[in-house]
């Protein structure tokens, strides 16, 4: 009897401690994250002419509010994690600006059942935002160190619906194709033909195109039901290059 009472006591204590522990961990960043979201809302308003809308889908903003960006940047940059700008993640690469992550996600117009391919895992942040919106995300990274640390981070944070792979994303991920949506987070000289092939009819791709030294444009590519493409230049952007030999 005493044993049972002790067990009940321990159980109640755990229940009480979990929310307290969560609050303590979240508090220093929660307000910063809220203020970042307000900044994104404002940025979207001021760029509505390019985006052809003055606010992003609510689901996208909710996803952005859930992902702890401070856990995707190196410790030395944690305090800057909720500034609306890209940050270094090592290996000469960056985690993208949150506003750009938000608009690229929004442009994909995702449905929960969509199968999504990301090229350029980097820190895993964009993959986590996508994973808040769809059941399955496949993400490819060409730098081994980034791929392994992103995979570990995503696992630790409970993103079991993201699978990462080391490889050149220019060629896509044939085994899981076709995809409803493809997002490329490094600038390509042209839209990689293998990615076009791996996009489902009715599917959408968001990709920055252009060289390092020239203006790059974020493109929204849609594959029509008959297999033809429509392409819209959304806005000028600046991304690290898509590397590899093609
Ligand atoms: N999405 C990332 C995030 O949320 O942290 C940021 C991506 S960073 C701007 C671009 C990433 O693309 C880098 O990590 C880079 O190594 C990767 N990359 C460049 N070329 C690639 C390729 N051919 N295939 C796969 N990944 C590539």
Short mmCIF file of C-alpha atoms and ligand atoms in Angstrom, two decimals:
data_model
loop_
_atom_site.label_atom_id
_atom_site.label_comp_id
_atom_site.label_asym_id
_atom_site.label_seq_id
_atom_site.Cartn_x
_atom_site.Cartn_y
_atom_site.Cartn_z
CA UNK A 1 0.00 0.00 0.00
CA UNK A 2 2.80 2.40 1.06
CA UNK A 3 4.66 1.40 -2.11
CA UNK A 4 1.59 2.24 -4.23
CA UNK A 5 1.19 5.61 -2.54
CA UNK A 6 4.86 6.41 -3.15
CA UNK A 7 4.48 5.49 -6.79
CA UNK A 8 1.43 7.76 -7.15
CA UNK A 9 3.38 10.56 -5.43
CA UNK A 10 6.32 10.19 -7.83
CA UNK A 11 3.95 10.16 -10.80
CA UNK A 12 2.22 13.39 -9.68
CA UNK A 13 5.63 15.03 -9.11
CA UNK A 14 6.77 14.10 -12.62
CA UNK A 15 3.54 15.54 -14.06
CA UNK A 16 4.16 18.79 -12.19
CA UNK A 17 7.83 19.00 -13.14
CA UNK A 18 7.45 18.41 -16.88
CA UNK A 19 5.57 21.65 -17.64
CA UNK A 20 7.80 23.61 -15.25
CA UNK A 21 10.93 22.23 -16.90
CA UNK A 22 9.56 23.11 -20.32
CA UNK A 23 8.71 26.65 -19.28
CA UNK A 24 12.16 27.21 -17.83
CA UNK A 25 13.84 25.98 -21.01
CA UNK A 26 11.58 27.92 -23.38
CA UNK A 27 11.34 31.26 -21.59
CA UNK A 28 14.54 33.03 -22.64
CA UNK A 29 13.74 32.45 -26.33
CA UNK A 30 9.95 32.44 -26.44
CA UNK A 31 9.59 36.26 -26.49
CA UNK A 32 12.44 36.58 -29.01
CA UNK A 33 10.71 34.05 -31.26
CA UNK A 34 7.42 35.96 -31.00
CA UNK A 35 9.18 39.18 -31.92
CA UNK A 36 10.83 37.46 -34.91
CA UNK A 37 7.40 36.35 -36.11
CA UNK A 38 6.17 39.94 -35.89
CA UNK A 39 9.15 41.02 -38.00
CA UNK A 40 8.38 38.35 -40.62
CA UNK A 41 4.75 39.51 -40.75
CA UNK A 42 6.00 43.07 -41.37
CA UNK A 43 8.55 41.93 -44.02
CA UNK A 44 5.81 40.02 -45.84
CA UNK A 45 3.62 43.12 -45.84
CA UNK A 46 6.38 45.28 -47.30
CA UNK A 47 7.20 42.70 -50.00
CA UNK A 48 3.58 41.82 -50.80
CA UNK A 49 4.04 43.19 -54.33
CA UNK A 50 6.54 40.37 -55.05
CA UNK A 51 4.76 37.69 -53.06
CA UNK A 52 1.33 38.52 -54.46
CA UNK A 53 -0.11 38.23 -50.96
CA UNK A 54 0.12 40.38 -47.86
CA UNK A 55 0.23 37.58 -45.26
CA UNK A 56 1.47 34.01 -45.18
CA UNK A 57 -0.72 30.99 -44.46
CA UNK A 58 -1.47 30.63 -40.76
CA UNK A 59 -0.17 27.02 -40.74
CA UNK A 60 3.23 28.26 -41.95
CA UNK A 61 3.41 30.89 -39.19
CA UNK A 62 2.41 28.29 -36.59
CA UNK A 63 5.17 25.98 -37.86
CA UNK A 64 7.68 28.87 -37.65
CA UNK A 65 6.55 29.55 -34.08
CA UNK A 66 7.18 25.96 -33.04
CA UNK A 67 10.74 25.33 -34.27
CA UNK A 68 13.45 26.35 -31.78
CA UNK A 69 15.93 28.06 -34.16
CA UNK A 70 18.41 28.55 -31.29
CA UNK A 71 18.95 24.78 -31.25
CA UNK A 72 19.93 24.77 -34.95
CA UNK A 73 22.78 27.29 -34.73
CA UNK A 74 26.24 26.84 -33.17
CA UNK A 75 26.30 27.75 -29.47
CA UNK A 76 28.30 30.90 -30.14
CA UNK A 77 25.33 32.26 -32.19
CA UNK A 78 22.48 31.26 -29.87
CA UNK A 79 21.83 34.80 -28.73
CA UNK A 80 21.44 35.93 -32.35
CA UNK A 81 19.27 32.95 -33.32
CA UNK A 82 16.07 35.02 -33.45
CA UNK A 83 17.48 37.88 -35.46
CA UNK A 84 15.98 37.93 -38.93
CA UNK A 85 19.18 37.09 -40.79
CA UNK A 86 21.25 34.14 -41.97
CA UNK A 87 23.92 32.85 -39.56
CA UNK A 88 27.04 30.73 -40.07
CA UNK A 89 26.67 27.01 -39.34
CA UNK A 90 30.25 25.97 -40.15
CA UNK A 91 31.85 24.54 -43.31
CA UNK A 92 31.34 27.93 -44.98
CA UNK A 93 27.53 27.42 -44.98
CA UNK A 94 24.62 29.28 -43.45
CA UNK A 95 21.20 28.76 -41.92
CA UNK A 96 18.85 30.87 -44.07
CA UNK A 97 17.13 34.08 -43.01
CA UNK A 98 13.85 33.18 -41.21
CA UNK A 99 11.78 35.46 -43.50
CA UNK A 100 13.14 33.53 -46.52
CA UNK A 101 12.42 30.17 -44.83
CA UNK A 102 8.86 31.33 -44.17
CA UNK A 103 8.13 32.56 -47.69
CA UNK A 104 9.74 29.53 -49.38
CA UNK A 105 7.63 27.23 -47.18
CA UNK A 106 4.50 29.25 -47.95
CA UNK A 107 5.15 29.15 -51.72
CA UNK A 108 5.12 25.33 -51.59
CA UNK A 109 1.43 25.50 -50.59
CA UNK A 110 1.74 22.25 -48.67
CA UNK A 111 -0.88 19.70 -47.81
CA UNK A 112 -0.25 17.41 -44.79
CA UNK A 113 -0.13 14.35 -47.05
CA UNK A 114 2.56 15.86 -49.33
CA UNK A 115 5.89 14.13 -49.88
CA UNK A 116 8.60 16.79 -49.77
CA UNK A 117 12.21 16.80 -50.93
CA UNK A 118 14.63 19.40 -49.61
CA UNK A 119 18.03 19.92 -51.25
CA UNK A 120 20.51 21.50 -48.81
CA UNK A 121 19.79 20.21 -45.28
CA UNK A 122 22.39 22.51 -43.68
CA UNK A 123 21.42 22.80 -40.01
CA UNK A 124 18.12 20.95 -40.50
CA UNK A 125 16.04 24.04 -39.58
CA UNK A 126 14.08 24.30 -42.84
CA UNK A 127 13.50 20.52 -42.74
CA UNK A 128 12.05 20.89 -39.22
CA UNK A 129 9.69 23.67 -40.35
CA UNK A 130 8.52 21.44 -43.22
CA UNK A 131 8.16 18.49 -40.84
CA UNK A 132 5.67 20.54 -38.78
CA UNK A 133 3.46 20.74 -41.89
CA UNK A 134 3.69 17.40 -43.68
CA UNK A 135 3.97 13.73 -42.80
CA UNK A 136 7.22 13.01 -44.63
CA UNK A 137 10.30 15.07 -45.50
CA UNK A 138 13.39 13.83 -47.35
CA UNK A 139 16.41 16.11 -47.13
CA UNK A 140 19.79 15.86 -48.89
CA UNK A 141 23.08 17.47 -47.93
CA UNK A 142 26.41 17.32 -49.78
CA UNK A 143 28.70 18.05 -46.79
CA UNK A 144 29.12 14.99 -44.58
CA UNK A 145 29.68 16.89 -41.32
CA UNK A 146 26.53 18.98 -41.77
CA UNK A 147 24.43 15.99 -42.81
CA UNK A 148 25.42 13.89 -39.79
CA UNK A 149 24.97 16.69 -37.26
CA UNK A 150 21.60 17.73 -38.74
CA UNK A 151 20.40 14.10 -38.67
CA UNK A 152 21.40 13.81 -35.00
CA UNK A 153 19.79 17.16 -34.10
CA UNK A 154 16.51 16.33 -35.84
CA UNK A 155 16.42 12.96 -34.08
CA UNK A 156 17.07 14.55 -30.66
CA UNK A 157 14.27 17.05 -31.25
CA UNK A 158 11.84 14.28 -32.15
CA UNK A 159 11.48 14.98 -35.89
CA UNK A 160 11.02 11.33 -36.75
CA UNK A 161 9.30 12.23 -40.04
CA UNK A 162 12.49 13.65 -41.58
CA UNK A 163 15.00 11.41 -43.33
CA UNK A 164 18.33 12.90 -44.36
CA UNK A 165 20.91 11.56 -46.77
CA UNK A 166 24.43 12.49 -47.79
CA UNK A 167 24.59 13.17 -51.53
CA UNK A 168 24.38 15.62 -54.40
CA UNK A 169 20.82 16.89 -54.38
CA UNK A 170 21.13 18.05 -58.00
CA UNK A 171 20.21 14.46 -58.88
CA UNK A 172 17.34 14.29 -56.38
CA UNK A 173 16.36 11.19 -54.44
CA UNK A 174 15.06 8.76 -57.06
CA UNK A 175 14.07 6.07 -54.57
CA UNK A 176 11.36 8.28 -52.98
CA UNK A 177 10.28 10.21 -56.09
CA UNK A 178 7.96 11.56 -57.34
CA UNK A 179 7.54 14.43 -54.86
CA UNK A 180 4.60 16.78 -54.37
CA UNK A 181 6.99 19.57 -53.48
CA UNK A 182 10.72 20.25 -53.84
CA UNK A 183 12.62 23.01 -52.09
CA UNK A 184 16.21 23.85 -53.00
CA UNK A 185 18.06 25.99 -50.44
CA UNK A 186 21.24 26.67 -52.43
CA UNK A 187 21.47 28.67 -55.67
CA UNK A 188 21.62 26.65 -58.89
CA UNK A 189 22.79 27.89 -62.31
CA UNK A 190 19.66 26.34 -63.80
CA UNK A 191 16.74 24.24 -62.59
CA UNK A 192 18.25 20.73 -62.30
CA UNK A 193 16.51 18.50 -64.91
CA UNK A 194 16.49 15.47 -62.53
CA UNK A 195 14.47 17.52 -60.03
CA UNK A 196 11.95 18.46 -62.72
CA UNK A 197 11.57 14.78 -63.56
CA UNK A 198 11.10 13.91 -59.87
CA UNK A 199 8.31 16.46 -59.39
CA UNK A 200 4.75 15.08 -59.60
CA UNK A 201 2.35 16.56 -62.14
CA UNK A 202 0.57 19.25 -60.10
CA UNK A 203 3.70 19.59 -57.92
CA UNK A 204 5.59 22.76 -56.90
CA UNK A 205 9.29 23.56 -56.65
CA UNK A 206 10.89 26.59 -55.00
CA UNK A 207 14.47 27.22 -56.04
CA UNK A 208 16.92 30.14 -56.13
CA UNK A 209 18.51 30.39 -59.58
CA UNK A 210 21.52 32.48 -60.58
CA UNK A 211 25.26 32.60 -60.04
CA UNK A 212 27.14 33.79 -56.95
CA UNK A 213 28.20 37.01 -58.69
CA UNK A 214 24.91 37.88 -60.35
CA UNK A 215 21.43 38.52 -59.06
CA UNK A 216 19.74 35.32 -58.07
CA UNK A 217 15.97 34.98 -58.26
CA UNK A 218 13.74 32.80 -56.18
CA UNK A 219 11.64 30.83 -58.67
CA UNK A 220 8.33 29.10 -58.13
CA UNK A 221 8.07 26.27 -60.64
CA UNK A 222 4.81 24.42 -61.11
CA UNK A 223 4.43 21.24 -63.09
CA UNK A 224 1.06 21.22 -64.81
CA UNK A 225 -1.02 18.04 -65.10
CA UNK A 226 0.16 17.66 -68.72
CA UNK A 227 3.80 17.79 -67.58
CA UNK A 228 4.53 21.31 -68.88
CA UNK A 229 6.08 23.89 -66.54
CA UNK A 230 5.07 27.34 -65.43
CA UNK A 231 7.75 29.48 -63.82
CA UNK A 232 7.34 32.64 -61.75
CA UNK A 233 10.21 34.88 -60.62
CA UNK A 234 9.25 35.74 -57.07
CA UNK A 235 11.97 38.04 -55.74
CA UNK A 236 15.74 38.64 -55.81
CA UNK A 237 17.64 36.64 -53.18
CA UNK A 238 21.19 35.73 -52.13
CA UNK A 239 22.04 32.08 -51.44
CA UNK A 240 25.24 30.02 -51.15
CA UNK A 241 25.84 28.07 -54.38
CA UNK A 242 24.61 24.57 -55.15
CA UNK A 243 27.89 22.68 -55.39
CA UNK A 244 28.86 19.40 -57.05
CA UNK A 245 29.90 18.41 -60.56
CA UNK A 246 27.02 18.50 -63.01
N1 LIG B 1 18.21 24.63 -45.38
C1 LIG B 1 19.35 24.89 -44.54
C2 LIG B 1 18.98 25.15 -43.11
O1 LIG B 1 17.78 25.20 -42.79
O2 LIG B 1 19.90 25.28 -42.30
C3 LIG B 1 20.23 26.00 -45.07
C4 LIG B 1 20.85 25.66 -46.32
S1 LIG B 1 22.35 26.45 -46.72
C5 LIG B 1 21.78 28.03 -47.23
C6 LIG B 1 22.68 25.55 -48.24
C7 LIG B 1 23.06 24.12 -47.98
O3 LIG B 1 23.06 23.45 -49.25
C8 LIG B 1 24.47 23.97 -47.43
O4 LIG B 1 24.44 23.20 -46.27
C9 LIG B 1 25.22 23.27 -48.55
O5 LIG B 1 26.24 22.43 -48.10
C10 LIG B 1 24.11 22.51 -49.24
N2 LIG B 1 24.40 22.13 -50.63
C11 LIG B 1 25.08 22.83 -51.57
N3 LIG B 1 25.11 22.15 -52.72
C12 LIG B 1 24.43 20.98 -52.51
C13 LIG B 1 24.12 19.87 -53.33
N4 LIG B 1 24.52 19.78 -54.60
N5 LIG B 1 23.39 18.87 -52.79
C14 LIG B 1 22.98 18.92 -51.49
N6 LIG B 1 23.26 19.95 -50.67
C15 LIG B 1 23.96 20.97 -51.17
#
